[in-house]
XYZ file of C-alpha atoms in Angstrom:
627
model
C -49.240 26.469 -31.765
C -47.751 28.437 -29.052
C -48.797 25.694 -26.634
C -47.664 22.877 -28.039
C -44.671 24.580 -28.208
C -44.669 25.391 -24.433
C -45.616 21.618 -23.832
C -42.907 20.224 -26.441
C -40.348 22.967 -24.082
C -41.713 21.713 -20.512
C -41.382 17.965 -21.311
C -38.017 18.398 -22.598
C -37.198 20.693 -19.331
C -38.506 16.970 -17.154
C -36.438 14.841 -19.461
C -33.383 16.979 -18.733
C -33.948 16.778 -14.783
C -35.429 13.188 -14.681
C -31.590 12.419 -16.375
C -29.339 14.992 -14.313
C -31.087 13.264 -11.369
C -30.368 9.783 -12.698
C -26.700 11.186 -12.946
C -26.245 12.874 -9.925
C -27.730 10.243 -8.097
C -24.782 9.408 -5.802
C -23.267 10.992 -2.390
C -20.722 13.959 -2.187
C -17.417 12.110 -1.004
C -13.242 11.553 -1.936
C -11.068 8.991 -1.985
C -6.744 9.073 -2.846
C -5.092 6.997 -5.919
C -1.741 5.802 -5.105
C 0.388 4.416 -8.367
C 3.334 3.273 -9.298
C 5.249 2.470 -6.229
C 8.257 0.718 -7.125
C 9.379 -0.936 -4.112
C 12.131 -3.039 -4.515
C 14.792 -5.133 -2.329
C 17.762 -2.815 -3.355
C 16.589 0.673 -3.175
C 14.786 2.319 0.517
C 13.445 5.476 -1.072
C 10.244 4.015 -2.862
C 9.738 1.845 0.815
C 10.243 5.449 2.340
C 8.262 7.573 -0.342
C 4.889 4.890 0.648
C 5.707 5.455 4.128
C 4.996 9.225 3.825
C 2.093 8.725 1.416
C 0.360 6.730 3.894
C 0.776 8.751 7.103
C -0.643 11.789 5.107
C -3.036 10.528 4.240
C -4.087 9.159 6.860
C -3.704 12.399 8.390
C -5.809 13.785 5.914
C -10.083 13.998 6.875
C -13.054 13.357 4.676
C -10.979 9.864 2.649
C -13.537 7.470 2.035
C -10.766 4.564 0.597
C -7.740 4.346 -1.585
C -7.162 3.086 -5.333
C -3.881 1.091 -5.519
C -2.939 1.135 -9.434
C -0.593 -1.263 -10.306
C 3.317 -1.654 -10.345
C 3.453 -1.491 -7.006
C 7.160 -3.917 -6.870
C 9.872 -3.761 -9.110
C 10.093 -7.446 -9.526
C 7.010 -8.526 -9.021
C 7.631 -11.150 -6.632
C 5.746 -12.566 -3.797
C 8.548 -10.971 -0.652
C 8.248 -7.698 -1.805
C 4.802 -7.615 -2.462
C 4.033 -8.388 1.401
C 6.153 -6.079 2.223
C 3.932 -3.241 0.032
C 1.117 -5.034 1.912
C 2.925 -4.486 5.409
C 3.057 -1.112 4.635
C -0.222 -0.222 2.848
C -2.160 -1.819 5.917
C -1.145 1.198 7.836
C -3.951 2.694 5.934
C -7.394 3.822 8.215
C -9.192 2.963 5.496
C -10.303 0.518 2.763
C -8.091 0.176 -0.399
C -8.349 -1.166 -2.957
C -5.217 -3.149 -5.789
C -4.868 -4.324 -9.021
C -2.109 -5.393 -10.917
C 0.191 -3.358 -12.766
C 3.042 -4.232 -15.989
C 5.838 -5.396 -13.101
C 3.711 -8.169 -10.863
C 2.371 -9.761 -14.589
C 5.916 -9.129 -16.654
C 8.206 -10.381 -13.917
C 6.081 -12.973 -11.598
C 7.981 -16.090 -10.023
C 3.946 -17.098 -9.119
C 2.551 -16.361 -12.850
C 0.661 -13.358 -10.698
C -0.691 -16.032 -8.538
C 0.841 -14.305 -5.387
C -0.631 -11.630 -5.848
C -4.392 -12.711 -5.575
C -2.680 -15.218 -2.582
C -1.621 -11.513 -0.849
C -4.359 -9.204 -1.818
C -7.300 -11.228 -2.303
C -7.945 -10.993 -5.831
C -6.125 -9.507 -9.253
C -9.725 -7.979 -9.943
C -11.879 -5.464 -7.461
C -15.864 -4.450 -7.363
C -17.257 -1.909 -4.735
C -19.832 0.011 -4.879
C -19.801 3.849 -2.584
C -23.012 6.154 -2.746
C -24.096 4.994 -6.151
C -20.883 4.660 -7.833
C -19.635 1.893 -9.060
C -15.693 0.761 -9.342
C -14.105 -2.136 -11.293
C -10.375 -2.389 -11.616
C -9.118 -5.124 -13.601
C -5.818 -6.544 -15.087
C -4.113 -4.462 -17.856
C -1.454 -7.267 -18.561
C 0.809 -7.684 -20.384
C 0.701 -11.364 -18.512
C 4.651 -13.193 -18.201
C 5.592 -12.511 -22.028
C 6.904 -8.642 -23.244
C 4.035 -7.457 -25.169
C 1.671 -4.702 -25.156
C -1.122 -4.570 -22.597
C -4.041 -6.455 -23.116
C -7.722 -7.103 -21.738
C -8.124 -10.984 -21.251
C -11.638 -11.715 -22.839
C -13.066 -13.387 -19.663
C -12.140 -10.033 -18.049
C -14.235 -8.610 -20.891
C -17.286 -10.590 -20.204
C -17.055 -9.674 -15.720
C -17.394 -6.152 -16.271
C -20.834 -6.063 -18.722
C -21.473 -8.298 -16.185
C -20.897 -6.858 -13.092
C -22.401 -3.646 -14.989
C -25.291 -5.345 -15.566
C -25.731 -6.288 -12.588
C -25.560 -3.002 -11.451
C -28.134 -1.771 -13.307
C -30.764 -4.053 -12.846
C -34.393 -2.093 -13.015
C -32.351 0.628 -15.515
C -32.467 -0.143 -19.624
C -30.614 2.878 -19.842
C -27.645 1.256 -17.889
C -26.762 5.188 -16.686
C -25.773 4.538 -13.447
C -22.478 5.859 -13.431
C -19.403 3.770 -13.212
C -15.573 4.492 -13.024
C -12.957 1.410 -14.355
C -9.549 1.100 -12.915
C -6.501 -0.276 -14.739
C -2.859 0.213 -14.662
C -2.689 0.868 -18.447
C -4.112 3.495 -20.692
C -6.851 2.130 -22.874
C -4.786 3.715 -26.293
C -3.428 2.143 -29.130
C 0.273 1.124 -28.460
C -0.675 0.676 -24.500
C -3.213 -1.836 -25.536
C -2.992 -3.863 -27.384
C -7.388 -4.805 -27.514
C -7.906 -1.273 -26.666
C -11.390 -0.963 -29.123
C -12.841 -4.249 -27.746
C -12.470 -2.857 -24.130
C -13.964 0.787 -25.446
C -16.613 -0.915 -27.017
C -17.815 -3.334 -24.657
C -17.858 -0.168 -22.333
C -19.625 2.083 -24.583
C -23.104 1.790 -24.128
C -22.686 2.409 -20.040
C -22.099 5.422 -17.670
C -18.594 5.275 -18.015
C -17.130 8.523 -16.357
C -13.476 7.864 -15.697
C -10.854 5.326 -16.162
C -8.000 5.796 -13.565
C -4.758 4.847 -13.902
C -1.117 5.148 -13.970
C 1.748 3.414 -15.519
C 2.804 6.800 -17.356
C 4.612 8.223 -14.083
C 2.983 11.848 -14.475
C -0.166 13.180 -14.806
C -2.163 12.795 -18.395
C -5.512 13.964 -18.790
C -6.780 12.048 -21.723
C -9.053 10.476 -23.717
C -9.839 6.313 -24.611
C -11.955 6.817 -27.722
C -14.115 9.310 -26.390
C -14.345 8.228 -22.469
C -11.833 10.341 -20.438
C -9.132 8.500 -19.312
C -6.661 9.944 -15.825
C -3.199 8.801 -15.324
C -1.726 10.378 -11.967
C 1.901 10.873 -11.211
C 3.910 8.238 -9.606
C 4.428 7.590 -5.897
C 7.873 7.985 -6.215
C 9.682 11.329 -5.523
C 10.362 14.045 -7.974
C 12.777 16.086 -8.822
C 11.953 18.247 -6.003
C 12.590 14.593 -3.955
C 8.503 14.384 -2.745
C 6.602 12.147 -3.398
C 2.951 12.395 -4.594
C -0.590 10.643 -5.155
C -3.935 11.986 -6.680
C -6.690 13.310 -4.623
C -10.743 12.786 -6.869
C -13.527 14.755 -5.484
C -16.779 13.365 -6.592
C -19.457 16.828 -5.986
C -22.965 16.024 -7.232
C -21.584 17.185 -11.061
C -18.235 16.761 -10.840
C -15.163 14.756 -10.363
C -12.609 17.459 -9.417
C -8.702 15.540 -10.003
C -6.249 17.169 -7.653
C -2.000 15.971 -7.369
C -1.353 15.819 -3.479
C 2.719 16.254 -3.064
C 3.842 15.238 0.239
C 3.624 18.683 2.629
C 2.205 20.742 -0.169
C -1.257 21.928 -0.500
C -3.018 19.780 -3.500
C -3.298 21.186 -6.623
C -6.291 20.675 -9.054
C -5.159 19.585 -12.311
C -8.135 17.956 -13.672
C -12.171 18.111 -13.838
C -15.043 15.813 -15.406
C -18.666 16.466 -15.539
C -21.029 13.664 -13.821
C -24.423 14.971 -16.549
C -22.153 15.486 -19.486
C -21.700 13.079 -22.130
C -18.501 12.625 -23.360
C -18.651 10.096 -25.864
C -21.660 8.284 -28.172
C -22.566 5.247 -26.216
C -24.098 3.624 -28.934
C -21.097 4.208 -31.351
C -17.543 2.601 -32.245
C -13.856 2.857 -31.173
C -12.066 6.143 -33.374
C -9.770 3.529 -34.979
C -9.124 -0.415 -35.386
C -6.376 -2.388 -36.197
C -5.528 -2.864 -39.617
C -5.780 -6.038 -41.664
C -4.875 -4.942 -45.166
C -1.708 -7.319 -44.872
C -4.452 -10.111 -45.187
C -5.330 -8.803 -48.834
C -1.670 -8.174 -50.178
C -0.631 -12.261 -48.959
C -4.320 -13.807 -49.802
C -2.622 -17.390 -50.339
C -2.521 -17.261 -46.626
C -5.704 -18.385 -45.258
C -7.148 -19.320 -41.538
C -8.073 -23.422 -42.067
C -9.628 -22.652 -38.634
C -9.849 -21.186 -35.825
C -11.409 -21.640 -31.776
C -12.414 -18.457 -29.858
C -11.402 -20.076 -26.398
C -12.515 -17.247 -24.333
C -9.729 -17.448 -22.742
C -6.437 -15.920 -22.289
C -3.550 -18.006 -23.711
C 0.642 -17.268 -23.111
C 2.335 -20.594 -24.469
C 2.588 -22.200 -27.523
C 0.692 -25.286 -29.012
C 2.287 -28.919 -28.455
C 1.174 -31.139 -31.201
C 1.344 -35.073 -31.973
C -0.282 -36.771 -34.958
C -3.921 -35.321 -35.442
C -3.931 -33.642 -31.682
C -3.387 -29.569 -30.846
C -2.912 -29.425 -26.907
C -2.949 -25.879 -25.599
C -2.828 -24.400 -21.706
C -4.519 -21.431 -20.633
C -5.129 -18.564 -18.643
C -8.143 -20.952 -16.371
C -5.860 -23.263 -15.984
C -7.263 -25.610 -18.489
C -5.054 -28.000 -20.974
C -7.174 -28.194 -23.854
C -6.966 -31.493 -26.680
C -8.238 -30.026 -30.021
C -8.192 -31.774 -33.102
C -5.668 -30.861 -35.624
C -8.126 -31.360 -39.135
C -10.812 -28.474 -37.495
C -10.061 -27.093 -34.379
C -12.630 -29.759 -32.367
C -12.391 -30.314 -29.038
C -11.790 -33.571 -27.973
C -11.145 -32.703 -24.171
C -9.956 -30.721 -21.620
C -8.343 -31.421 -18.290
C -8.698 -28.728 -15.453
C -5.392 -28.008 -13.106
C -5.902 -25.552 -10.147
C -4.188 -22.393 -11.304
C -3.155 -20.356 -14.730
C -1.340 -22.401 -17.442
C 2.019 -20.219 -18.516
C 4.600 -22.317 -20.013
C 4.417 -24.496 -23.272
C 3.635 -27.920 -22.913
C 5.135 -31.233 -24.933
C 3.864 -34.401 -25.848
C 5.637 -37.796 -26.591
C 4.879 -41.422 -26.500
C 1.020 -40.337 -26.112
C 2.028 -38.446 -22.768
C 1.150 -34.735 -22.754
C 3.484 -33.322 -19.908
C 2.598 -29.533 -18.593
C 3.602 -27.859 -15.672
C 1.022 -24.636 -14.048
C 0.992 -22.551 -11.027
C -1.161 -24.283 -8.800
C 2.626 -25.863 -8.624
C 2.317 -29.052 -10.112
C 4.074 -31.018 -12.986
C 1.163 -33.304 -15.367
C 1.659 -35.911 -16.997
C -2.068 -36.768 -19.143
C -3.139 -39.450 -21.595
C -3.052 -37.598 -25.140
C -6.031 -39.749 -25.627
C -8.320 -38.682 -22.984
C -7.009 -36.470 -21.055
C -6.680 -39.383 -18.086
C -4.615 -37.541 -15.037
C -1.468 -40.525 -15.012
C 0.585 -39.272 -12.854
C 1.829 -35.634 -10.821
C 4.961 -33.911 -9.750
C 4.426 -31.446 -6.816
C 7.129 -28.400 -7.125
C 7.613 -26.225 -3.762
C 6.338 -22.934 -6.329
C 4.291 -22.714 -9.309
C 5.839 -23.899 -12.310
C 5.936 -21.732 -15.239
C 8.485 -23.204 -17.591
C 8.207 -24.819 -21.288
C 8.502 -28.675 -21.315
C 11.135 -30.586 -23.322
C 10.967 -33.842 -23.779
C 13.659 -35.874 -25.365
C 13.796 -39.603 -24.917
C 11.101 -40.140 -22.894
C 12.679 -37.605 -20.095
C 10.698 -34.359 -19.629
C 12.828 -31.384 -18.773
C 11.743 -28.308 -16.902
C 11.694 -25.374 -14.490
C 9.630 -23.990 -11.804
C 9.806 -20.685 -9.563
C 11.138 -23.382 -6.682
C 14.453 -22.869 -8.344
C 14.428 -26.319 -9.487
C 15.184 -28.216 -13.025
C 13.517 -31.814 -13.110
C 14.248 -34.614 -15.226
C 11.383 -36.215 -14.909
C 10.653 -40.430 -16.872
C 7.236 -39.892 -19.181
C 6.232 -42.429 -18.587
C 5.907 -43.062 -14.795
C 6.249 -39.433 -13.487
C 9.637 -40.639 -11.775
C 11.975 -37.123 -10.906
C 15.379 -38.838 -12.405
C 17.118 -36.391 -11.544
C 16.807 -32.306 -9.816
C 18.864 -29.673 -9.624
C 17.898 -26.896 -7.577
C 20.782 -24.663 -7.672
C 19.095 -21.514 -9.606
C 19.143 -18.539 -8.138
C 15.878 -17.130 -10.234
C 12.690 -18.582 -11.129
C 12.863 -20.300 -14.667
C 9.964 -19.700 -18.197
C 11.772 -20.797 -20.967
C 11.770 -24.228 -22.556
C 15.571 -26.044 -21.743
C 17.790 -26.665 -24.665
C 18.777 -30.165 -24.874
C 22.104 -30.990 -26.555
C 23.438 -34.280 -26.599
C 25.280 -34.490 -23.545
C 24.203 -30.936 -22.065
C 20.654 -29.218 -20.539
C 20.674 -25.632 -21.175
C 18.484 -23.082 -19.932
C 18.257 -19.053 -18.005
C 16.583 -18.234 -16.003
C 15.738 -14.379 -13.994
C 18.675 -14.661 -12.366
C 21.227 -12.962 -14.919
C 22.262 -16.623 -15.421
C 22.672 -19.020 -18.506
C 22.907 -22.636 -16.913
C 24.716 -25.680 -18.456
C 23.817 -29.392 -16.787
C 24.893 -32.913 -17.780
C 22.137 -34.332 -19.253
C 22.218 -37.543 -17.524
C 22.635 -36.546 -13.738
C 22.089 -32.531 -13.997
C 25.398 -31.383 -12.498
C 26.037 -27.607 -13.203
C 28.893 -28.189 -16.003
C 29.152 -23.786 -16.489
C 27.155 -21.322 -15.865
C 27.193 -17.870 -18.290
C 26.583 -14.656 -16.694
C 28.458 -11.845 -19.862
C 28.746 -9.227 -17.422
C 24.851 -8.320 -16.588
C 23.934 -6.780 -13.725
C 20.005 -6.656 -13.825
C 17.649 -8.978 -13.476
C 15.289 -7.707 -15.765
C 18.675 -8.122 -18.381
C 18.227 -11.696 -17.626
C 18.736 -14.440 -20.718
C 15.103 -15.851 -19.129
C 12.897 -15.633 -22.017
C 14.521 -16.867 -24.818
C 14.553 -20.556 -25.836
C 18.207 -21.299 -26.923
C 20.140 -23.580 -29.555
C 23.133 -24.698 -30.060
C 24.993 -25.190 -33.231
C 28.622 -25.184 -34.354
C 30.127 -25.394 -30.664
C 28.071 -22.638 -29.600
C 25.399 -21.661 -27.436
C 23.371 -18.559 -29.138
C 21.005 -16.552 -26.743
C 19.671 -13.163 -26.858
C 18.562 -10.612 -24.308
C 17.507 -7.766 -22.874
C 19.970 -5.941 -22.791
C 19.529 -5.758 -26.726
C 22.343 -8.256 -27.845
C 22.906 -11.707 -29.357
C 25.552 -13.713 -28.142
C 27.449 -16.828 -29.188
C 28.474 -18.684 -25.834
C 31.150 -21.896 -26.051
C 29.269 -24.942 -25.909
C 31.976 -26.784 -23.971
C 32.896 -24.027 -21.207
C 30.450 -21.421 -21.517
C 32.420 -18.458 -22.090
C 31.932 -15.723 -24.583
C 33.047 -16.350 -28.272
C 31.382 -13.254 -29.162
C 28.752 -10.752 -28.063
C 27.003 -7.951 -30.784
C 24.671 -5.492 -30.089
C 24.761 -4.562 -33.183
C 20.912 -5.669 -34.681
C 19.413 -4.496 -31.388
C 17.192 -7.978 -30.977
C 16.100 -8.570 -27.238
C 14.585 -11.540 -26.369
C 13.694 -14.245 -29.814
C 16.358 -16.458 -31.894
C 16.327 -19.374 -34.191
C 17.370 -21.909 -35.728
C 17.982 -23.000 -39.657
C 17.058 -26.558 -40.270
C 21.042 -27.007 -41.158
C 22.380 -24.837 -38.060
C 24.013 -22.852 -40.098
C 22.265 -19.621 -39.855
C 20.485 -18.172 -36.353
C 17.585 -16.008 -36.012
C 16.043 -12.827 -34.446
C 13.834 -10.154 -34.062
C 15.247 -6.615 -34.279
C 13.077 -3.935 -32.202
C 11.951 -2.371 -35.114
C 10.664 -4.092 -38.491
C 13.441 -6.837 -39.057
C 14.313 -10.333 -38.778
C 18.294 -10.347 -38.882
C 20.566 -13.425 -39.428
C 23.688 -14.705 -38.822
C 26.199 -16.942 -38.928
C 26.961 -19.356 -36.373
C 30.661 -20.626 -37.600
C 33.040 -18.758 -36.751
C 34.772 -16.805 -33.564
C 33.254 -13.172 -34.783
C 29.385 -12.302 -35.359
C 29.073 -12.353 -39.027
C 25.515 -11.087 -40.558
C 23.910 -12.684 -43.286
C 21.387 -10.727 -44.329
C 18.561 -8.223 -43.013
C 15.243 -8.097 -43.653
C 12.111 -5.162 -43.154
C 9.372 -7.206 -42.661
C 7.698 -4.293 -41.628
C 5.843 -5.333 -37.786
C 7.104 -2.450 -36.471
C 8.340 -1.674 -32.953
C 8.644 -5.177 -31.659
C 9.641 -7.040 -28.388
C 7.390 -10.217 -27.970
C 9.223 -12.989 -26.718
C 7.788 -15.435 -29.396
C 11.064 -17.419 -30.977
C 11.959 -17.606 -34.833
C 11.426 -21.251 -36.308
C 12.343 -22.869 -39.940
C 10.561 -26.369 -41.358
C 11.134 -27.514 -44.373
C 13.130 -24.396 -46.453
C 10.387 -22.130 -44.774
C 11.788 -19.764 -41.715
C 8.452 -18.817 -39.639
C 8.270 -16.381 -36.904
C 4.972 -13.521 -35.107
C 4.659 -10.508 -33.562
C 2.978 -8.500 -30.591
C 0.474 -7.408 -32.653
C -0.993 -10.821 -33.815
C 1.434 -11.387 -37.164
C 2.197 -14.337 -39.005
C 5.077 -14.204 -41.568
C 7.182 -16.085 -43.148
C 10.608 -15.820 -44.732
C 12.702 -17.318 -47.066
C 15.472 -18.547 -45.282
C 18.373 -17.365 -47.412
C 17.857 -14.343 -48.977
C 15.197 -13.085 -45.725
C 12.108 -12.368 -48.920
C 9.335 -11.992 -47.352
C 7.149 -14.912 -48.303
C 3.817 -13.803 -46.853
C 2.629 -12.162 -43.697
C -1.095 -12.554 -42.297
C -2.764 -10.811 -39.386
C -4.620 -13.349 -37.023
C -5.964 -10.113 -34.176
C -3.971 -7.548 -32.494
C -2.473 -9.556 -30.041
C 0.488 -11.475 -28.807
C 1.352 -14.709 -30.740
C 3.253 -16.976 -29.033
C 6.227 -18.963 -31.113
C 4.672 -20.973 -33.636
C 4.639 -24.609 -34.633
C 4.417 -24.924 -38.517
C 4.173 -28.622 -39.113
C 5.278 -28.177 -42.528
C 5.798 -25.052 -45.389
C 2.422 -24.668 -45.887
C 0.676 -24.886 -42.352
C 1.539 -23.547 -39.084
C -0.428 -23.677 -35.936
C -1.200 -20.881 -33.958
C -1.658 -19.207 -30.221
C -2.436 -15.698 -29.078
C -2.777 -13.527 -26.135
C -6.502 -12.915 -27.217
C -7.488 -16.693 -26.853
C -7.422 -18.044 -29.888
C -6.599 -20.968 -31.191
C -5.955 -21.943 -35.071
C -3.974 -23.750 -38.558
C -3.091 -20.894 -40.709
C -2.570 -22.390 -44.678
C -0.718 -21.528 -47.323
C -2.133 -22.061 -51.158
C 0.802 -22.224 -54.019
């Protein structure tokens, strides 16, 4: 008995030694982290802060490389990112960089400039036995929670499988690098990411975003958020230092001109989480049991991020995606009929009329396709990426681009009828086409009104907005009773005189943001508040008049998905996968249905009982409501 016990103890000891050897099969090294740099053309301080950081890193011994974890440019523009690169290139060691939300939400290139400047949206490298994977955590072009797209989750698991080739236990150490923390409220599909990476030996997530040091757990997996590089209340810029030893990861904050201060440490041998477990929490889908009459007639998991709404013509549905593919699905059952590959991601919602699908791509082209088979009919080249949604009226397509231009194009021939290039910012909105005007906003604090026939400027409205981030650029304007109605990120709803661009009224009463929708009779306008409710205002009169407010219970909300009324039902959607319907005259909730947990773009109702939808997480589907 004693001999058997001794043998068992020896076997356990050998197993422990072998396991520890596997975990410690790496060299010791040191690296730095710089995050939340926020270069701005209007503020020299971030530039000075980064220059001081680069100089100190260059003067520090034994820094093997630097991780740069997003929010490098306040406005996400190409010119500022080029300046960041010039500064980072002064580093004597190699650096690896990912995007933050300031590069993904506000981007005149649809995030393509980042890839062109820095070589990619992800990074992968192995250093002394540890694999580092960095990837985008969104949100891309739409105000919402962060999101890791399906293709990036696949990429992570593929790279970790390759890293562990020949090792069935998948226990070679991996460090994952994001901007956002992988927790509820920050990344909408945190649970998908943690479940996907859990089988592997994830030693640490490294990120930023909060501008302060945080030691977190992502479903048990250790996660570090480092302070911003921006100077703190004492006027000191700062960054992170990581020492990798044989058995530990030691985490330090390094302020300029001071000794580094350790504030966290992690074991390289301890098991922090159950590799065979699941996320500690998942989204709540119980609302679907409360409203069982709303059902998914069909749903397609495309496997790619989607940032635009669907377009529909007769029996076909058209959707663009993050991979630059415009796909046609059968309206009846979601069957894929054809697809067309553009050069880069599609951000703006397409439009279709007269058998021709029109859409823009970040590859700097506007395309016209045959809706029957996807064959290319024509191409219009733009000077910069084309991120705008398309409006077609009477055979003319109206679409804006990042080359400061709005174009009117004959959909049959691809001939450009007119251009307006007086825009200072980039355009992502869907133009409003009225009887004689084209109205749209841009990321330059301005709403523009042009003559529909020749593109001549009629008026511009700025409403006293002073920050680019307050621009009426994501909202799709509506018009009724002699007014253009918009909402903006300053949390106001505004009515503007349609003829002269003068402000009729502006209210902050309801704390709305970037959504608006018009009733079918033009008498009411709808918007989402930033907490739980839909509000309804009258379009008549020279003062704001709220008609009703309805608590839909969707929580904190800031996604730019518009409200749409169809056949006596008002439809809406949220950043956390909810689609809902209200009675237009009273605001009574008719039904709610949760698709997933990511942004649902502006839905497309076919009638009172059928509504098409797309989701950032890659779903396209048709929801049907039974009586």
